[in-house]
C-alpha positions as a printed Julia matrix, in Angstrom:
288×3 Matrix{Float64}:
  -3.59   -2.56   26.96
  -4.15   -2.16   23.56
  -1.66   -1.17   21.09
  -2.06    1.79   18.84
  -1.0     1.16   15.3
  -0.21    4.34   12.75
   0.07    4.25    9.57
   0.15    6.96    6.42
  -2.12    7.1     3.65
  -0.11    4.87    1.22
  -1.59    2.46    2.78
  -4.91    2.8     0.67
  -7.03    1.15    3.44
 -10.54    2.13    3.25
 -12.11    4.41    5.64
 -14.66    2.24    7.26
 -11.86   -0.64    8.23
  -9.12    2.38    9.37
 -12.32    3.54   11.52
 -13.18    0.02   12.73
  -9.84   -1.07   14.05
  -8.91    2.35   15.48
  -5.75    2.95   13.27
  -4.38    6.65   12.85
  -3.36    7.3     9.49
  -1.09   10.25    8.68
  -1.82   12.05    5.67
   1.27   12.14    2.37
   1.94   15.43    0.7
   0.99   15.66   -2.91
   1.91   19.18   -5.01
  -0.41   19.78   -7.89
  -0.48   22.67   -9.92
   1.3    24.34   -7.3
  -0.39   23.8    -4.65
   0.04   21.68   -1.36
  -2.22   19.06   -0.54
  -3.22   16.24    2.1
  -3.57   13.14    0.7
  -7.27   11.9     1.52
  -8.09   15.24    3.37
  -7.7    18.09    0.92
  -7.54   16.4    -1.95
  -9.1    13.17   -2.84
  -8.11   10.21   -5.62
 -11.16   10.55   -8.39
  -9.71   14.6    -8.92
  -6.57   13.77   -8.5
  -7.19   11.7   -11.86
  -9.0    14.0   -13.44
  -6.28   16.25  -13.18
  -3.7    14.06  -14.27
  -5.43   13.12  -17.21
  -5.64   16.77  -18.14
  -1.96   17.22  -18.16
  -1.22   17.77  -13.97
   2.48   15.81  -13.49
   2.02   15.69   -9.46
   4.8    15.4    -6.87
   4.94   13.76   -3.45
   6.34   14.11   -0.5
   6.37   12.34    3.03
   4.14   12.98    5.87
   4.6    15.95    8.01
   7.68   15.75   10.25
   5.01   17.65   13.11
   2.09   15.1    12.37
   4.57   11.93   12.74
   5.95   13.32   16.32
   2.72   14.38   17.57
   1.02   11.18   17.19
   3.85    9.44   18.73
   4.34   11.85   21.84
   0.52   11.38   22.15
   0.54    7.63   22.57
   3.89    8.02   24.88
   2.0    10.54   27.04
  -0.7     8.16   27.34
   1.21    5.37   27.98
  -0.31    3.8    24.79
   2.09    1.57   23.02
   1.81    2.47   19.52
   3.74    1.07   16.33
   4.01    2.8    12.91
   4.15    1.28   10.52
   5.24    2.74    6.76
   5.0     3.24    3.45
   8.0     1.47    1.62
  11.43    4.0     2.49
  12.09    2.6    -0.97
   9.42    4.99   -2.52
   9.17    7.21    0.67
  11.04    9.18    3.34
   8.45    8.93    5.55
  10.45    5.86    7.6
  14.04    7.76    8.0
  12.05   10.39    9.9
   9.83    8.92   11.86
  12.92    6.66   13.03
  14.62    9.85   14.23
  11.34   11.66   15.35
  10.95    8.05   17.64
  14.07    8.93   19.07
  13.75   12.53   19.64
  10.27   11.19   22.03
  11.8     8.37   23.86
  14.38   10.83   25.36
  11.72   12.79   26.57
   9.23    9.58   27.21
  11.94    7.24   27.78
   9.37    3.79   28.95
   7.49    4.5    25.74
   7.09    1.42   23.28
   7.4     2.46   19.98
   8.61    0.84   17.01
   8.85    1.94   13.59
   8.68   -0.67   11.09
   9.38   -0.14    7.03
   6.66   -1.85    5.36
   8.41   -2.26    2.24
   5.06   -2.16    0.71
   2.56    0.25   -1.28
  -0.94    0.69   -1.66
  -3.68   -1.93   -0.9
  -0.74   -4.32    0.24
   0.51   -1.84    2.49
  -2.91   -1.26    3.58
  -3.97   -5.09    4.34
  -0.24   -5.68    6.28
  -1.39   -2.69    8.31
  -5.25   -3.99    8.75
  -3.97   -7.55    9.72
  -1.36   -6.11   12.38
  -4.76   -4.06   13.64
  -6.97   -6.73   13.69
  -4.12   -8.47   15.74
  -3.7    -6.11   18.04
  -7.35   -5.39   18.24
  -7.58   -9.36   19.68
  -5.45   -8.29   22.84
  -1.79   -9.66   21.93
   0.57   -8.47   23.96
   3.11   -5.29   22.06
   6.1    -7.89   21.34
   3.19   -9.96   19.71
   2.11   -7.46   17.64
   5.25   -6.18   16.89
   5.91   -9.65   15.53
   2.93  -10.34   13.42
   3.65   -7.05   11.66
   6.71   -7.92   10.84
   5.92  -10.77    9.16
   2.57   -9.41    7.48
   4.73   -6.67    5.6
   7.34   -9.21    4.7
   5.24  -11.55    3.28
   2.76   -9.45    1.13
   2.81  -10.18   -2.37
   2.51   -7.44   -4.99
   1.54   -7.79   -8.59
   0.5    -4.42  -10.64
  -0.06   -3.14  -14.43
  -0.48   -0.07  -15.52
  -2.4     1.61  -18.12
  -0.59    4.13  -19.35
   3.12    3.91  -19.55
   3.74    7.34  -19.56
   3.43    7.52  -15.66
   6.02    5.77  -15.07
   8.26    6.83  -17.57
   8.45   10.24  -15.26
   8.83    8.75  -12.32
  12.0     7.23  -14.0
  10.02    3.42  -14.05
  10.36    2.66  -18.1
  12.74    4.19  -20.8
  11.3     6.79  -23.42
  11.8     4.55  -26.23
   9.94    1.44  -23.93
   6.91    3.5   -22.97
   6.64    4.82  -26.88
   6.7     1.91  -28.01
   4.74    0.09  -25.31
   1.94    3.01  -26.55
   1.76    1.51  -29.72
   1.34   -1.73  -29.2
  -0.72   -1.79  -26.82
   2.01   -3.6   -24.21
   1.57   -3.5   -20.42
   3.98   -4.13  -18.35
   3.17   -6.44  -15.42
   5.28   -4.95  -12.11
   6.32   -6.47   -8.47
   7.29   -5.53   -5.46
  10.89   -6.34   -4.77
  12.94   -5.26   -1.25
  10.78   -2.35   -1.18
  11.05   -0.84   -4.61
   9.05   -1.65   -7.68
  10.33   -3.42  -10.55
   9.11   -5.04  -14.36
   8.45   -9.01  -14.86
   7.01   -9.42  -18.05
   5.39   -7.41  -20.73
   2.15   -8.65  -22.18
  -0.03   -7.56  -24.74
  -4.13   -7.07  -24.22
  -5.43   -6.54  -20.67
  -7.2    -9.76  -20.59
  -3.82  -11.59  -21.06
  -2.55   -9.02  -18.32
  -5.08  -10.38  -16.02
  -4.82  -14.04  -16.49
  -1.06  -14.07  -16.06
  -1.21  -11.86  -12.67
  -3.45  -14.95  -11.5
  -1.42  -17.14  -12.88
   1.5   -15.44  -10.96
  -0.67  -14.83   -7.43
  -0.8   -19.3    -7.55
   2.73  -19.66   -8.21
   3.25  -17.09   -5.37
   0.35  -17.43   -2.76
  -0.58  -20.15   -0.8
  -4.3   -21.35    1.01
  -5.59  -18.26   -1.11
  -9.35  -20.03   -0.75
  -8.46  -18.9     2.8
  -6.8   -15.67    2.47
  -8.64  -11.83    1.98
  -6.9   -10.33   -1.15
  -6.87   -7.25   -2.29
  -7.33   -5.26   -4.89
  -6.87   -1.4    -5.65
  -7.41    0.64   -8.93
  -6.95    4.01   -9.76
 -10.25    5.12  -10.81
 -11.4     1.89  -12.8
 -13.9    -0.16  -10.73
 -14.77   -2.06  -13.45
 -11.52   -3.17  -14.16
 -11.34   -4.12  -10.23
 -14.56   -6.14  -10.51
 -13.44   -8.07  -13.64
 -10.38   -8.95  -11.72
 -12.22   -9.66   -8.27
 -14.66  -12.52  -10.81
 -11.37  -14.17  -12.56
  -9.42  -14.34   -8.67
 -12.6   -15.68   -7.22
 -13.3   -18.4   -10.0
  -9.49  -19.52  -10.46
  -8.73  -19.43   -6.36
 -12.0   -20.66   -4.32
 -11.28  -16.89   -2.67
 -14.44  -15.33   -1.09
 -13.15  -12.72    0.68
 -11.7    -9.9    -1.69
 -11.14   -6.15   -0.49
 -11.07   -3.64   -3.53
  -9.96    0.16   -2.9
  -9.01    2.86   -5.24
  -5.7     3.7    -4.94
  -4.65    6.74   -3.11
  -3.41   10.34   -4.11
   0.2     9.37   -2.84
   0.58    6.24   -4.99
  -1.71    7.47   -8.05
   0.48   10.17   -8.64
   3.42    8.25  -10.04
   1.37    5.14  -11.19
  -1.15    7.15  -13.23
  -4.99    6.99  -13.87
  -5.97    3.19  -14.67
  -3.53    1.35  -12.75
  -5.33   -2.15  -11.33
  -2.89   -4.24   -8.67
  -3.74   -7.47   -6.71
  -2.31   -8.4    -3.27
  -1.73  -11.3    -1.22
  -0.11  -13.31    1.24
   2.55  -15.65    0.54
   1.19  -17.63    3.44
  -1.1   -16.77    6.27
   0.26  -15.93    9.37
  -0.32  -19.01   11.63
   0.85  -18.3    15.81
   2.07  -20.58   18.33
């Protein structure tokens, strides 16, 4: 039987690999000028840009406490075994409800598999955990298979990030005043990882080219067999930023098989218009 896998749209997967591998992703709340929105459905990344670059400061929230339990009592009633997995609770809510919501249908289904698993990832890394654990399940393993190789897939993504406008983050709390300000001026960008589910500042580098170079420098310290590996890439409304990094990966790694997406509404909203990340594994998942 195979196993359902949900996700929500932090993931930043694109639409023609969520559609190939079946996965049902659950839309993030973003507020913008007032109004409520469905990341991906009512509003989409390019205006949510556009907006922000015109002054919008948007909020987030998690995905619909209705949306989570219905897709979970759907699979139970169908005797589907499903597994959701979720954005980073260190950015997100989403995974303290949906553990509770889990609970609240396996009194009423109480054979159902389910499993909730935190991610402790964002974006495009999120998103190529969650496509690996599909593809997985996709080749008929068996739930506690599955359940396994997602576990390990969001555990041992790699995250590396810069941003292009400092300002972002100093509202989401991310950088001091005085550090963006002066970050503005001369023309530093800070180069950020993922770290037990929460983002956090390595280095600070000035010029974007530099930028680049030392996230490759840092994906071969980090990664390993990345000839053989599918990275990813995601960027917030700057494909040719994406591209330029897809050429240097490719020429410094061997890799041939690179995914780029723009980032999402939900993760664009505190990162900011011009963001470019880069994600990997720190080594392939390899079963008995």
């Amino acid at each position: 039987m195979t196993v359902q896998i949900i996700t929500d749209s932090g993931c930043d997967l694109p639409k023609q690999y969520v559609e190939q591998l079946n996965i049902h992703v659950l839309p993030l709340v973003v507020t913008i000028n007032n109004e409520e929105k469905y990341d991906g459905e009512s509003i989409e990344p390019k205006a949510l840009y556009d907006e922000m670059r015109n002054g919008a400061a948007p909020k987030t929230a998690q995905a619909p406490p209705t949306m989570i339990k219905e897709a979970l009592e759907t699979c139970a009633k169908n005797n589907t075994p499903c597994i959701y997995i979720t954005l980073s609770s260190g950015l997100s809510g989403t995974y303290q409800t949906a553990v509770l919501l889990a609970q609240e249908v396996l009194e009423t289904y109480p054979n159902a598999e389910i499993s909730i698993i935190d991610s402790q990832c964002a974006s495009l890394g999120f998103g190529l955990a969650v496509y690996h654990t599909a593809l997985f399940a996709q080749n008929g393993h068996s739930y506690e298979e599955v359940v396994e190789a997602a576990r390990y897939y969001t555990s041992h993504t790699e995250h590396i990030f810069t941003v292009d406008d400092l300002e972002y983050l100093l509202r989401g709390g991310r950088v001091s005043k005085a550090a963006a300000f002066m970050g503005s001026l001369l023309k530093i960008k800070p180069v950020l990882h993922m770290e037990d589910g929460k983002l956090f500042p390595l280095e600070k580098i000035r010029g974007k080219k530099k930028v680049y170079a030392r996230m490759i420098e840092l994906m071969k310290e980090r990664g390993q067999v990345l000839d053989q590996q599918l990275i990813g890439i995601s960027h917030a409304d700057d494909l040719e930023a994406a591209q330029t990094l897809k050429e240097m990966i490719m020429k410094e790694t061997g890799c041939q098989d690179v995914m780029i997406s723009m980032i999402g509404c939900a993760i664009g909203a505190h990162a900011g218009p011009g963001t470019i990340a880069m994600f990997f594994l720190k080594q392939p998942y390899q079963t008995n």
